[in-house]
PDB file of C-alpha atoms in Angstrom:
ATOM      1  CA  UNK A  20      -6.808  -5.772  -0.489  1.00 54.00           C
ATOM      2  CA  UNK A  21      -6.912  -1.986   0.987  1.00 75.00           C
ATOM      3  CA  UNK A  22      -3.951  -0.591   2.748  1.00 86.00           C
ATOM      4  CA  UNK A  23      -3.606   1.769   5.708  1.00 93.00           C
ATOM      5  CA  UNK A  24      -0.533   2.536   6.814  1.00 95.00           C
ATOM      6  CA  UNK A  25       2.246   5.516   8.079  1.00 96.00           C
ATOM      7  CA  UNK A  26       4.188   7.421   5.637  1.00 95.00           C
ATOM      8  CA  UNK A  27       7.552   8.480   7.670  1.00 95.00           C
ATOM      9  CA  UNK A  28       9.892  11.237   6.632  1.00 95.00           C
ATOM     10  CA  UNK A  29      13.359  11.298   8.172  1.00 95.00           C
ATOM     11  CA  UNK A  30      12.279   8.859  10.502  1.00 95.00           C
ATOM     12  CA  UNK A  31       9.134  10.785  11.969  1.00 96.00           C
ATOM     13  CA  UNK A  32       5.534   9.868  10.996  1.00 95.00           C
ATOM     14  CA  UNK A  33       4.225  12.285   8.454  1.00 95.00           C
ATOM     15  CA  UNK A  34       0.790  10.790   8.086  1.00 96.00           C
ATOM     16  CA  UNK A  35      -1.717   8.452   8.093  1.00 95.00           C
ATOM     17  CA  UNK A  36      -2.913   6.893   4.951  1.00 95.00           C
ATOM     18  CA  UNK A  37      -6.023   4.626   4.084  1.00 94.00           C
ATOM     19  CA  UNK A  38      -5.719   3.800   0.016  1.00 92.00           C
ATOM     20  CA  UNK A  39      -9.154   3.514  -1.607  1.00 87.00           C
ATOM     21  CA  UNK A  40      -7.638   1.121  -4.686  1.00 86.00           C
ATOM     22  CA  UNK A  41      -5.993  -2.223  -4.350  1.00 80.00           C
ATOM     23  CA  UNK A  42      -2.210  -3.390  -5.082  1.00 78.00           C
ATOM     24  CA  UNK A  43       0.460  -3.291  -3.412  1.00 80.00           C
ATOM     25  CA  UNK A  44       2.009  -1.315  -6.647  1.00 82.00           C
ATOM     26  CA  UNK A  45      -0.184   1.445  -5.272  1.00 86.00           C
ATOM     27  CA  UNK A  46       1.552   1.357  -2.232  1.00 90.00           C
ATOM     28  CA  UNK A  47       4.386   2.814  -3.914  1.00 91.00           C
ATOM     29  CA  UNK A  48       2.496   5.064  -6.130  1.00 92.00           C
ATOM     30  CA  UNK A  49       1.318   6.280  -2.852  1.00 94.00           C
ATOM     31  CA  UNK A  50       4.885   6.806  -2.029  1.00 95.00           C
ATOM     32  CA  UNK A  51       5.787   8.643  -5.052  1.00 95.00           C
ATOM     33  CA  UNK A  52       2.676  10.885  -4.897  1.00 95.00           C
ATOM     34  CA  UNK A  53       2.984  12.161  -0.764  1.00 95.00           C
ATOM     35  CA  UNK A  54       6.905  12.869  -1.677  1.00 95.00           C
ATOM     36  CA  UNK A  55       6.146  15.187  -4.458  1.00 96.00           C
ATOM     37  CA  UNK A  56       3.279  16.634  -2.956  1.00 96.00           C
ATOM     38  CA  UNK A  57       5.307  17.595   0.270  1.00 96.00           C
ATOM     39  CA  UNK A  58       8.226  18.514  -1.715  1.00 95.00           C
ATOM     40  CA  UNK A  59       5.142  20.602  -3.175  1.00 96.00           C
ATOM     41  CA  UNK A  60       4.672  22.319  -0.227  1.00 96.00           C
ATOM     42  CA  UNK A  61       1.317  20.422   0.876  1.00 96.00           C
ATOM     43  CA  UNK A  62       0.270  19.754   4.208  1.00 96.00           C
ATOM     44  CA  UNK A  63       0.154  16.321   5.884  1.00 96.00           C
ATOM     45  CA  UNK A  64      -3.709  16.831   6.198  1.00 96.00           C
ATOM     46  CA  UNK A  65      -4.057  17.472   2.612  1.00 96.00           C
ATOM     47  CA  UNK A  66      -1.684  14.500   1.627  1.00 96.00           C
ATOM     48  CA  UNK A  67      -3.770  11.930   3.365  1.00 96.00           C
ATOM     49  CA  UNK A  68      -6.741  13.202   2.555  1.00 95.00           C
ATOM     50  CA  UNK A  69      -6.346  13.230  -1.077  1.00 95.00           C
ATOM     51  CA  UNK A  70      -4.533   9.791  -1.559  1.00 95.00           C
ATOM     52  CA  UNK A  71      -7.823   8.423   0.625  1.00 93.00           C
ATOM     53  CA  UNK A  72      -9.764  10.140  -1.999  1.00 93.00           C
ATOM     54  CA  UNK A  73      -7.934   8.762  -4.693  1.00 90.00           C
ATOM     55  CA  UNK A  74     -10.325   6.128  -7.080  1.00 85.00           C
ATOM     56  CA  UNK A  75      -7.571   4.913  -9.454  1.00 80.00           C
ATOM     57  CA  UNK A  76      -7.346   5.379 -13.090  1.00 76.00           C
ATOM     58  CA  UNK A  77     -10.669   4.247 -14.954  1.00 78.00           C
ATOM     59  CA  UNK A  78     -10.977   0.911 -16.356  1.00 76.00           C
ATOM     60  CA  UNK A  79      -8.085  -0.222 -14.285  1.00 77.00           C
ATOM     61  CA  UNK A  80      -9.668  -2.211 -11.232  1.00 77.00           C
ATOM     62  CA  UNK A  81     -12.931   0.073 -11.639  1.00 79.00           C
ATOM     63  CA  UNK A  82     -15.641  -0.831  -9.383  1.00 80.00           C
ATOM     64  CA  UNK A  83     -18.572  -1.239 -12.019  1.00 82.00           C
ATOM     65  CA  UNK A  84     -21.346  -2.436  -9.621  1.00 83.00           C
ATOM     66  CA  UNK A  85     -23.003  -5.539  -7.720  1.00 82.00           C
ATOM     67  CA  UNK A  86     -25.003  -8.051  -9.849  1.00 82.00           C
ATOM     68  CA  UNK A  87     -26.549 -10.606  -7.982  1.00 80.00           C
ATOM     69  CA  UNK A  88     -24.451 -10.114  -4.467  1.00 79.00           C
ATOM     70  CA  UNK A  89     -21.492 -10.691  -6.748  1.00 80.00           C
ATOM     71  CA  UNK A  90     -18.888  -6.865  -6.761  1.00 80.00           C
ATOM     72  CA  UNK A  91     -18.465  -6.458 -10.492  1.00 81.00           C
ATOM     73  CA  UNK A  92     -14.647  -4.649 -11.472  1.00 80.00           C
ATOM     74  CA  UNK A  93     -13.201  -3.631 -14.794  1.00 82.00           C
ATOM     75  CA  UNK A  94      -9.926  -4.001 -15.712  1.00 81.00           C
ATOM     76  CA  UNK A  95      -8.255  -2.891 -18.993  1.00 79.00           C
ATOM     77  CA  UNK A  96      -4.834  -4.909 -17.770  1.00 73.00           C
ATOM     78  CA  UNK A  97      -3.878  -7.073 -21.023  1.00 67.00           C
ATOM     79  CA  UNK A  98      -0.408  -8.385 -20.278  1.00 69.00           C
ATOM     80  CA  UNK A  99       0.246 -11.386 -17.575  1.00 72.00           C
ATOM     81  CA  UNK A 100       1.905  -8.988 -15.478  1.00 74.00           C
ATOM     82  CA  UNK A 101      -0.956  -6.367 -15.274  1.00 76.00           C
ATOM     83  CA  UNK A 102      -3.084  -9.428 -15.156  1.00 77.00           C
ATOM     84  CA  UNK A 103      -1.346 -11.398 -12.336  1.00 77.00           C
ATOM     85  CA  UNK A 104      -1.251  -7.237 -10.407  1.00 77.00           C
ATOM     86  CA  UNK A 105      -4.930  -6.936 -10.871  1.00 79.00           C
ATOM     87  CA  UNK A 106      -5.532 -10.748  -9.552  1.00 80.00           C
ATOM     88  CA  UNK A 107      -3.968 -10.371  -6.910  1.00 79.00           C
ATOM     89  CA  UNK A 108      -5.299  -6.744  -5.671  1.00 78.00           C
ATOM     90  CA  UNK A 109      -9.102  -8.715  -6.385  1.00 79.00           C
ATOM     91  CA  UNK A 110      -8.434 -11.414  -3.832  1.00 78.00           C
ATOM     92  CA  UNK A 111      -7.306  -9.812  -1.407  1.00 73.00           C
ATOM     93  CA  UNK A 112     -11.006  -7.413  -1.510  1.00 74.00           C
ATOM     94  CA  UNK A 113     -13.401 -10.554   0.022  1.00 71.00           C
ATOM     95  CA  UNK A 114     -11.838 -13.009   1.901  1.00 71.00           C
ATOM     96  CA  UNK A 115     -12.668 -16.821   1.104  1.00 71.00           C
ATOM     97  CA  UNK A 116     -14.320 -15.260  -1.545  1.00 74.00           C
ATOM     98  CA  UNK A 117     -14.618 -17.046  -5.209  1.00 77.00           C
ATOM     99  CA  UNK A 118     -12.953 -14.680  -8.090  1.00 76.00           C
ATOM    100  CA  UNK A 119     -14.171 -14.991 -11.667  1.00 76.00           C
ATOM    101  CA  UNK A 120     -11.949 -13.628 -14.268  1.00 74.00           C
ATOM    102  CA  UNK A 121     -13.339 -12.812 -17.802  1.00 73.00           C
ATOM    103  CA  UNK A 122     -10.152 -12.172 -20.255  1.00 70.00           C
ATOM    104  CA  UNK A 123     -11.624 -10.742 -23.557  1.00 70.00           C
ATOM    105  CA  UNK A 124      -8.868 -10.683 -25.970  1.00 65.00           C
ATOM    106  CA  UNK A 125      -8.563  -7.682 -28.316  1.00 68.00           C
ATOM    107  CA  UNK A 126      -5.882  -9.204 -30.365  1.00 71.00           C
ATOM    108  CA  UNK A 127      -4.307 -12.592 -31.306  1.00 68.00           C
ATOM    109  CA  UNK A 128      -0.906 -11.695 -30.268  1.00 70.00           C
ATOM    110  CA  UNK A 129      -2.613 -10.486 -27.124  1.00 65.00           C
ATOM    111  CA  UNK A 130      -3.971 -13.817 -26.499  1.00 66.00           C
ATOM    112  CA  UNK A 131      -0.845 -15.250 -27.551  1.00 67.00           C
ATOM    113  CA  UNK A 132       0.913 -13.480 -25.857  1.00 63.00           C
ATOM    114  CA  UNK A 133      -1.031 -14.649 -22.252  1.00 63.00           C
ATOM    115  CA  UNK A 134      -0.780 -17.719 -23.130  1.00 63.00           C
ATOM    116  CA  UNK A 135       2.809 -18.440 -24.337  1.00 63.00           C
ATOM    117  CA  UNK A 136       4.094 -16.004 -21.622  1.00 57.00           C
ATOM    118  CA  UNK A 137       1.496 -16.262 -18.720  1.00 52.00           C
ATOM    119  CA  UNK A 138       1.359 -20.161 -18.349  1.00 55.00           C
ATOM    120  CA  UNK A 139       2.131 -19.843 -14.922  1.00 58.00           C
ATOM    121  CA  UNK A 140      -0.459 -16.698 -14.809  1.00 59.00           C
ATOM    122  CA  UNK A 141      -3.276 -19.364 -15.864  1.00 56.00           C
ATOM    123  CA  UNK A 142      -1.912 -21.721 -13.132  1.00 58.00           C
ATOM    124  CA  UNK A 143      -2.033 -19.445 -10.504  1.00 58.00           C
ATOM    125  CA  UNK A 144      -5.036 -18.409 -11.284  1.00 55.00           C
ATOM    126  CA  UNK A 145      -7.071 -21.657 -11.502  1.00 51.00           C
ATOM    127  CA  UNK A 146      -4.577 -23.132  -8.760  1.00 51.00           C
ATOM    128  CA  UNK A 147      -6.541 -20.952  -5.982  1.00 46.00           C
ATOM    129  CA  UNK A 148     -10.388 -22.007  -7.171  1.00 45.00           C
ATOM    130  CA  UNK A 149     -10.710 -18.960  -9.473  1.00 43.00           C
ATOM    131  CA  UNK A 150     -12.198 -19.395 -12.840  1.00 44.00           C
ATOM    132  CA  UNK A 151     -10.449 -17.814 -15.975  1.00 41.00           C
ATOM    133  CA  UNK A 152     -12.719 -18.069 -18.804  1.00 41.00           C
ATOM    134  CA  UNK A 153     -11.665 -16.988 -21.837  1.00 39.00           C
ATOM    135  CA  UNK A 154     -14.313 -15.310 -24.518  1.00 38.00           C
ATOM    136  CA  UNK A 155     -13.799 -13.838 -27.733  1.00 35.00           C
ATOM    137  CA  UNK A 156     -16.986 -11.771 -27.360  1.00 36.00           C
ATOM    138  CA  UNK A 157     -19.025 -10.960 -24.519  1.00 37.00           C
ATOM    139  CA  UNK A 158     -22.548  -9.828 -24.242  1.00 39.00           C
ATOM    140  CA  UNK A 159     -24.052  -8.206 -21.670  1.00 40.00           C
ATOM    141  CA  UNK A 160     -27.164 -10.847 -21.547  1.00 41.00           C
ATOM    142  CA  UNK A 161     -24.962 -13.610 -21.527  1.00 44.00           C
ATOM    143  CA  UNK A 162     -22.470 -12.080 -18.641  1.00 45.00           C
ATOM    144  CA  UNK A 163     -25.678 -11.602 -17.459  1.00 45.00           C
ATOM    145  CA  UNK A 164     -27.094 -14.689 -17.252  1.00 45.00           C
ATOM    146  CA  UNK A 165     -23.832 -16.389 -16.369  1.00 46.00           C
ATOM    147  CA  UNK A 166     -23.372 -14.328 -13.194  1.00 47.00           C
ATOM    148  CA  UNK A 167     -27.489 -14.863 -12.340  1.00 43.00           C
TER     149      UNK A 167
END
């Protein structure tokens, strides 16, 4: 899901932050971004408030809208490990919540690639009651209709 939590520095609380994006990974990117931006010179207000502002990077986890009380993300993640990331970021956002994955493959190697390399991706995945459909095209009438 979300994380809140204390950045220390020597040992002392420097500030509170509340992340706006999912992933762990962005804990540390978190991490990376308060050290240079005190090393900057910034204040611990301004450090907290602007990783709490912080979105993420479009089409990576992007909040896209609510479609029949179902939270609609994009993600551009096309490798199992950006896949498995993204996964687990999404389940942590609605507890007991169902999670529908929709891999559109760009590329044969791409899908190849998930496949020979992500086997245990695709068993994680439909080991926890998700759904990973795969679709060489999608239309917005069918994704549509599918999520109605």
């Amino acid at each position: 899901g979300r994380y809140s939590f204390t950045i220390t520095k020597h040992g002392k609380p420097l500030c509170e932050v509340s992340l706006s994006v999912t992933g762990r990974h962005n804990i540390y990117n978190a991490l990376a971004c308060a050290a240079a931006a005190d090393l900057a010179g910034l204040s611990a207000e301004d450090i907290s408030r602007g990783l709490a502002a912080f979105r993420g990077a479009k089409r990576r986890m992007e909040y896209r809208g609510e479609l029949g009380g179902a939270e609609l993300y994009e993600d551009y993640g096309h490798h199992p490990t950006e896949i498995k990331t993204t996964l687990d970021g999404a389940r942590g956002l609605r507890e007991g919540g169902r999670l529908i994955c929709v891999f559109q493959p760009h590329t044969y190697s791409r899908t190849k690639l998930l496949i020979s390399g992500g086997g245990s991706l695709i068993q994680d995945v439909t080991s926890t009651k998700s759904v990973l459909y795969y679709l060489t095209v999608i239309k917005i009438a069918k994704l549509v209709e599918f999520c109605e």
